[in-house]
Amino acid sequence: MKFVTLANGTPDGRLHIASRDGKHAVAAEKVETLQQALETWTENASAWKSQYDKLNAGEAPGAQPLTADAMLAPLPRAWQWLDGSAFETHSLLLQKAWGLPEVGLNERPLMYQGMSNRFLPPTATAVFPSAKDGIDFEGEYGVILDAVPMGTKAEDAGKYIRLIVLINDWSLRALGPIEMATGFGWLQCKPACGIAPLAVTPDELGTGWQNNRVCLPLQIRLNGEEFGRTNGDEMKFGFNQLIAHAAYSRDLPAGTILGSGTVSNKDYESVGSSCIAERRAIETIKHGEARTSFMQHGDRVEMRAETAAGDNLFGDITQSVSVLG
């Protein structure tokens, strides 16, 4: 199934069932919002599946065309947003460029808790205080969870994954090292993320969902030019392992969003990168200096993920930068 949230003047929008091709939608039965759907999934999923099947067959009463300007993030706000860093190539490249010991990722996943009270619509303009802060995008995959009990083990955690999403995790790179040096962690350097419009059940990925990983290329364009086509299959930790890590000492509420971190591949020379910071690290290693600038006012980033058959799985993220000063 595929779900989309449409603007209706409320903070959480109105949940709809989206067609497989992302062109039409019908209001979801039984619930108003995706948060309500996640909290009542077992009771109502069969009704939504029936709607989905009718919609794809062109037989759903009340179906309407989908337009980009009407779509919000699938969860416009969430109880919790946890972001991992599960791609070892990304860590190794940054460690080498920064002159740090090249240890990659150890056996304990990296994860932080970020801003969850707002997720930007897929076509939103992202507003930042200053271009001096090092404005960067980060392309990553994420999962939206059912309620996860504390102490859940990795071998059991995958069953709590309800939906998969595509995320643009905005970052302000100049502020990151300053905040990390305090010993407390990130706040200013992690503003609101953007999410592609369609949240999809794992079965929609077919062979693109393996070992609790999204094994599909994440296509990124910066100002119309191809920037990266990295595949999510190289996660050192699958989403099941990230869930188990997060749930070690706490219950995770239904509606928790958990991200993979920047998608990164060993073959970066061929497939590129999913964020500017990684490209700058590669340039520093090769040339002794970074040559790609961070984003400026008016710059635009586009993201999408396609199946092997060429279907646009999550819809597009197309976001521009606006700088206040």
Coordinates of C-alpha atoms in Angstrom, one line a residue:
M1 CA 0.0 0.0 0.0
K2 CA 0.9 3.6 -0.4
F3 CA -0.2 6.5 1.8
V4 CA -0.2 10.2 1.2
T5 CA -1.2 13.1 3.5
L6 CA -2.9 16.1 1.9
A7 CA -3.2 19.6 3.3
N8 CA -6.5 20.4 4.9
G9 CA -5.7 23.4 7.1
T10 CA -4.8 21.3 10.1
P11 CA -1.3 20.5 11.4
D12 CA -1.5 16.8 10.6
G13 CA -3.4 17.0 7.3
R14 CA -5.8 14.3 6.0
L15 CA -4.6 10.8 5.3
H16 CA -5.3 9.3 1.8
I17 CA -4.6 6.0 0.1
A18 CA -2.4 6.7 -2.9
S19 CA -2.4 4.7 -6.1
R20 CA 0.7 2.6 -7.0
D21 CA 1.6 5.1 -9.7
G22 CA 1.2 8.1 -7.3
K23 CA -1.3 9.8 -9.6
H24 CA -4.6 9.4 -7.7
A25 CA -5.7 9.2 -4.1
V26 CA -8.8 8.5 -2.0
A27 CA -9.5 9.5 1.6
A28 CA -8.5 6.7 4.0
E29 CA -11.4 5.0 5.8
K30 CA -11.6 4.7 9.6
V31 CA -9.0 7.4 10.4
E32 CA -8.1 11.0 9.7
T33 CA -4.3 11.0 10.0
L34 CA -1.4 8.7 9.5
Q35 CA -0.6 8.8 13.2
Q36 CA -4.1 7.4 13.9
A37 CA -3.5 4.8 11.2
L38 CA -0.3 3.6 12.8
E39 CA -2.0 3.3 16.2
T40 CA -4.9 1.2 14.8
W41 CA -3.0 -0.7 12.0
T42 CA -4.0 -4.2 13.0
E43 CA -7.7 -3.3 13.1
N44 CA -7.9 -1.3 9.9
A45 CA -5.2 -2.4 7.5
S46 CA -7.5 -4.7 5.6
A47 CA -9.9 -1.8 4.9
W48 CA -7.1 0.3 3.5
K49 CA -5.9 -2.6 1.4
S50 CA -9.3 -2.9 -0.1
Q51 CA -9.3 0.8 -0.9
Y52 CA -5.8 0.4 -2.4
D53 CA -6.9 -2.4 -4.7
K54 CA -10.0 -0.6 -5.9
L55 CA -8.0 2.6 -6.5
N56 CA -5.4 0.7 -8.7
A57 CA -8.2 -0.9 -10.6
G58 CA -9.9 2.5 -11.2
E59 CA -12.9 1.6 -9.1
A60 CA -12.5 3.7 -5.9
P61 CA -15.4 6.1 -5.2
G62 CA -14.2 9.6 -4.5
A63 CA -10.7 9.2 -6.1
Q64 CA -9.0 12.4 -7.0
P65 CA -5.9 13.4 -8.9
L66 CA -2.8 14.1 -6.8
T67 CA -1.0 17.4 -7.2
A68 CA 2.4 18.3 -5.8
D69 CA 1.3 21.5 -4.0
A70 CA -1.3 19.6 -2.0
M71 CA 1.0 17.0 -0.5
L72 CA 2.5 17.3 2.9
A73 CA 5.1 15.0 4.5
P74 CA 3.4 11.7 5.2
L75 CA 3.7 12.5 8.9
P76 CA 3.8 16.3 9.1
R77 CA 4.9 15.9 12.8
A78 CA 5.8 12.8 14.7
W79 CA 6.3 11.7 18.3
Q80 CA 9.9 10.9 17.6
W81 CA 12.6 11.2 14.9
L82 CA 15.7 9.1 15.4
D83 CA 18.5 9.3 12.8
G84 CA 21.3 6.7 12.5
S85 CA 24.5 6.7 10.5
A86 CA 24.6 3.2 9.1
F87 CA 26.9 3.6 6.0
E88 CA 30.5 2.9 6.8
T89 CA 31.9 4.4 3.6
H90 CA 30.5 7.7 4.6
S91 CA 32.2 7.6 8.0
L92 CA 35.5 6.4 6.5
L93 CA 35.6 9.2 3.9
L94 CA 34.9 11.9 6.5
Q95 CA 37.4 10.5 8.9
K96 CA 40.1 10.4 6.3
A97 CA 39.4 13.9 5.0
W98 CA 39.4 15.3 8.5
G99 CA 42.7 13.6 9.5
L100 CA 41.0 11.3 12.1
P101 CA 41.8 7.6 12.7
E102 CA 40.0 5.6 10.0
V103 CA 38.0 3.3 12.1
G104 CA 34.7 3.4 10.2
L105 CA 31.7 2.3 12.4
N106 CA 32.2 0.1 15.4
E107 CA 29.7 -2.5 16.7
R108 CA 27.5 0.2 18.3
P109 CA 25.3 2.1 15.9
L110 CA 25.5 5.9 15.8
M111 CA 22.2 7.6 16.4
Y112 CA 20.8 11.0 17.6
Q113 CA 17.3 12.3 18.4
G114 CA 16.4 15.2 16.2
M115 CA 13.6 17.7 15.6
S116 CA 10.2 15.8 15.1
N117 CA 7.6 18.5 15.6
R118 CA 7.7 19.4 11.9
F119 CA 8.7 17.7 8.7
L120 CA 8.7 19.8 5.5
P121 CA 6.5 19.0 2.6
P122 CA 8.3 17.5 -0.4
T123 CA 8.1 20.7 -2.5
A124 CA 8.7 23.2 0.4
T125 CA 11.2 25.9 0.3
A126 CA 13.6 25.3 3.2
V127 CA 14.5 28.5 5.1
F128 CA 17.8 28.9 6.9
P129 CA 19.4 31.8 8.9
S130 CA 22.6 32.1 6.9
A131 CA 24.5 30.6 4.0
K132 CA 27.6 30.8 6.2
D133 CA 26.3 27.9 8.2
G134 CA 27.1 25.4 5.5
I135 CA 23.7 24.4 4.1
D136 CA 23.7 20.7 3.0
F137 CA 21.2 18.1 2.0
E138 CA 21.4 14.4 3.0
G139 CA 19.6 11.8 1.1
E140 CA 18.5 8.8 3.2
Y141 CA 15.9 6.1 3.6
G142 CA 13.7 5.8 6.7
V143 CA 11.1 3.6 8.3
I144 CA 8.0 4.5 10.2
L145 CA 7.3 2.2 13.1
D146 CA 4.5 0.6 15.0
A147 CA 4.8 0.6 18.8
V148 CA 8.1 -1.2 19.7
P149 CA 8.5 -2.6 23.2
M150 CA 11.6 -1.8 25.2
G151 CA 14.2 -4.6 24.9
T152 CA 13.2 -5.7 21.4
K153 CA 16.0 -7.8 19.8
A154 CA 17.2 -7.2 16.2
E155 CA 15.8 -10.6 15.1
D156 CA 12.3 -9.5 16.1
A157 CA 12.5 -5.8 15.3
G158 CA 11.7 -6.0 11.5
K159 CA 8.0 -6.9 12.2
Y160 CA 7.4 -3.4 13.7
I161 CA 8.3 -1.7 10.4
R162 CA 5.0 -0.4 8.9
L163 CA 6.2 2.0 6.2
I164 CA 9.3 3.1 4.3
V165 CA 10.0 6.7 3.3
L166 CA 12.6 8.8 1.5
I167 CA 14.1 11.6 3.5
N168 CA 16.1 14.8 2.9
D169 CA 17.8 15.4 6.2
W170 CA 18.9 19.1 6.0
S171 CA 22.1 19.9 7.9
L172 CA 24.1 23.0 8.7
R173 CA 27.6 21.7 8.5
A174 CA 29.5 24.7 10.0
L175 CA 27.5 24.3 13.2
G176 CA 28.0 20.6 13.7
P177 CA 31.6 20.5 15.0
I178 CA 30.9 23.4 17.3
E179 CA 27.9 21.6 18.9
M180 CA 29.7 18.3 19.1
A181 CA 32.6 19.9 20.9
T182 CA 30.3 20.9 23.7
G183 CA 29.8 17.2 24.6
F184 CA 26.0 17.5 24.5
G185 CA 25.3 17.0 20.8
W186 CA 23.4 18.5 17.9
L187 CA 20.6 21.1 18.0
Q188 CA 21.1 24.1 15.8
C189 CA 22.8 22.2 13.0
K190 CA 19.8 19.9 12.5
P191 CA 16.7 21.8 11.3
A192 CA 13.5 20.3 10.0
C193 CA 13.8 17.4 7.5
G194 CA 11.9 17.0 4.3
I195 CA 10.1 13.7 3.4
A196 CA 8.9 12.5 0.0
P197 CA 5.1 12.4 -0.3
L198 CA 4.4 8.7 -0.4
A199 CA 4.9 6.3 2.5
V200 CA 4.9 2.7 1.3
T201 CA 4.6 -0.7 2.9
P202 CA 7.7 -2.9 2.5
D203 CA 6.0 -5.3 0.1
E204 CA 5.7 -2.5 -2.5
L205 CA 9.6 -2.6 -2.9
G206 CA 9.6 -6.2 -4.0
T207 CA 13.2 -7.3 -4.3
G208 CA 14.2 -3.8 -3.3
W209 CA 13.5 -4.7 0.3
Q210 CA 16.1 -7.2 1.5
N211 CA 17.7 -7.9 4.9
N212 CA 15.8 -4.9 6.4
R213 CA 17.5 -2.6 3.9
V214 CA 16.2 -0.5 0.9
C215 CA 18.3 -2.0 -1.9
L216 CA 17.4 0.7 -4.5
P217 CA 19.4 3.6 -5.9
L218 CA 18.7 7.0 -4.4
Q219 CA 18.9 9.5 -7.3
I220 CA 19.9 13.1 -6.4
R221 CA 20.2 16.1 -8.6
L222 CA 21.6 19.5 -7.5
N223 CA 20.5 22.5 -9.6
G224 CA 19.5 20.1 -12.4
E225 CA 22.8 18.3 -12.5
E226 CA 23.2 14.6 -11.4
F227 CA 24.9 14.5 -8.0
G228 CA 24.5 10.9 -6.8
R229 CA 22.9 7.5 -7.4
T230 CA 23.9 5.6 -4.3
N231 CA 22.2 2.3 -3.3
G232 CA 20.8 1.6 0.2
D233 CA 22.0 -2.0 0.2
E234 CA 25.4 -1.2 1.9
M235 CA 24.1 -0.4 5.3
K236 CA 26.4 -1.9 8.0
F237 CA 23.4 -2.0 10.3
G238 CA 20.0 -2.9 8.9
F239 CA 16.9 -1.1 10.1
N240 CA 16.1 -4.0 12.4
Q241 CA 19.4 -3.5 14.2
L242 CA 18.8 0.3 14.4
I243 CA 15.4 -0.3 15.9
A244 CA 16.9 -2.7 18.5
H245 CA 19.5 -0.2 19.4
A246 CA 16.9 2.6 19.9
A247 CA 14.6 0.4 21.9
Y248 CA 17.3 -0.9 24.3
S249 CA 16.2 1.3 27.2
R250 CA 12.8 2.7 26.1
D251 CA 9.6 1.9 24.4
L252 CA 9.3 3.5 20.9
P253 CA 5.8 4.9 20.3
A254 CA 3.9 4.2 17.1
G255 CA 4.8 6.8 14.6
T256 CA 8.5 6.9 15.4
I257 CA 10.5 7.7 12.3
L258 CA 14.0 6.2 12.1
G259 CA 16.5 7.1 9.4
S260 CA 19.4 5.3 7.9
G261 CA 21.8 8.3 7.7
T262 CA 23.4 9.4 4.5
V263 CA 23.3 6.7 1.8
S264 CA 26.9 6.0 0.8
N265 CA 28.7 3.4 -1.4
K266 CA 32.2 2.1 -1.7
D267 CA 32.0 2.7 -5.5
Y268 CA 31.6 6.5 -4.9
E269 CA 33.7 7.3 -7.9
S270 CA 31.0 5.9 -10.1
V271 CA 27.8 6.5 -8.1
G272 CA 28.6 9.8 -6.5
S273 CA 27.3 10.9 -3.1
S274 CA 24.1 11.7 -1.2
C275 CA 25.4 14.9 0.5
I276 CA 27.8 17.7 -0.3
A277 CA 29.9 17.1 2.8
E278 CA 30.9 13.7 1.5
R279 CA 31.7 15.0 -1.9
R280 CA 33.9 17.7 -0.3
A281 CA 35.6 15.0 1.7
I282 CA 36.4 13.1 -1.5
E283 CA 37.7 16.2 -3.1
T284 CA 39.9 17.0 0.0
I285 CA 41.4 13.5 -0.2
K286 CA 42.1 13.7 -3.9
H287 CA 43.1 17.4 -4.4
G288 CA 44.0 18.6 -0.9
E289 CA 41.0 20.9 -0.8
A290 CA 37.2 20.9 -1.1
R291 CA 35.9 22.3 -4.4
T292 CA 32.1 22.0 -4.1
S293 CA 30.3 24.7 -2.3
F294 CA 27.5 24.2 0.2
M295 CA 24.1 25.4 -0.9
Q296 CA 23.2 29.0 -1.5
H297 CA 20.0 31.0 -1.7
G298 CA 17.9 29.7 -4.6
D299 CA 19.7 26.4 -5.0
R300 CA 17.5 23.3 -5.6
V301 CA 17.9 19.7 -4.7
E302 CA 15.8 16.8 -6.1
M303 CA 15.5 13.3 -4.9
R304 CA 13.7 10.1 -6.0
A305 CA 14.0 6.3 -5.8
E306 CA 12.9 4.1 -8.6
T307 CA 12.2 0.4 -8.7
A308 CA 13.9 -2.0 -11.1
A309 CA 10.9 -1.5 -13.4
G310 CA 11.4 2.3 -13.3
D311 CA 8.4 3.1 -11.1
N312 CA 8.9 6.2 -8.9
L313 CA 8.4 4.6 -5.5
F314 CA 8.1 7.5 -3.1
G315 CA 7.4 10.4 -5.3
D316 CA 9.8 13.3 -5.6
I317 CA 11.5 15.6 -3.2
T318 CA 12.1 18.9 -4.9
Q319 CA 13.2 21.5 -2.4
S320 CA 14.8 24.9 -2.7
V321 CA 16.9 27.0 -0.3
S322 CA 15.9 30.4 1.0
V323 CA 18.4 32.3 3.2
L324 CA 17.3 35.0 5.6
G325 CA 20.6 36.8 5.8

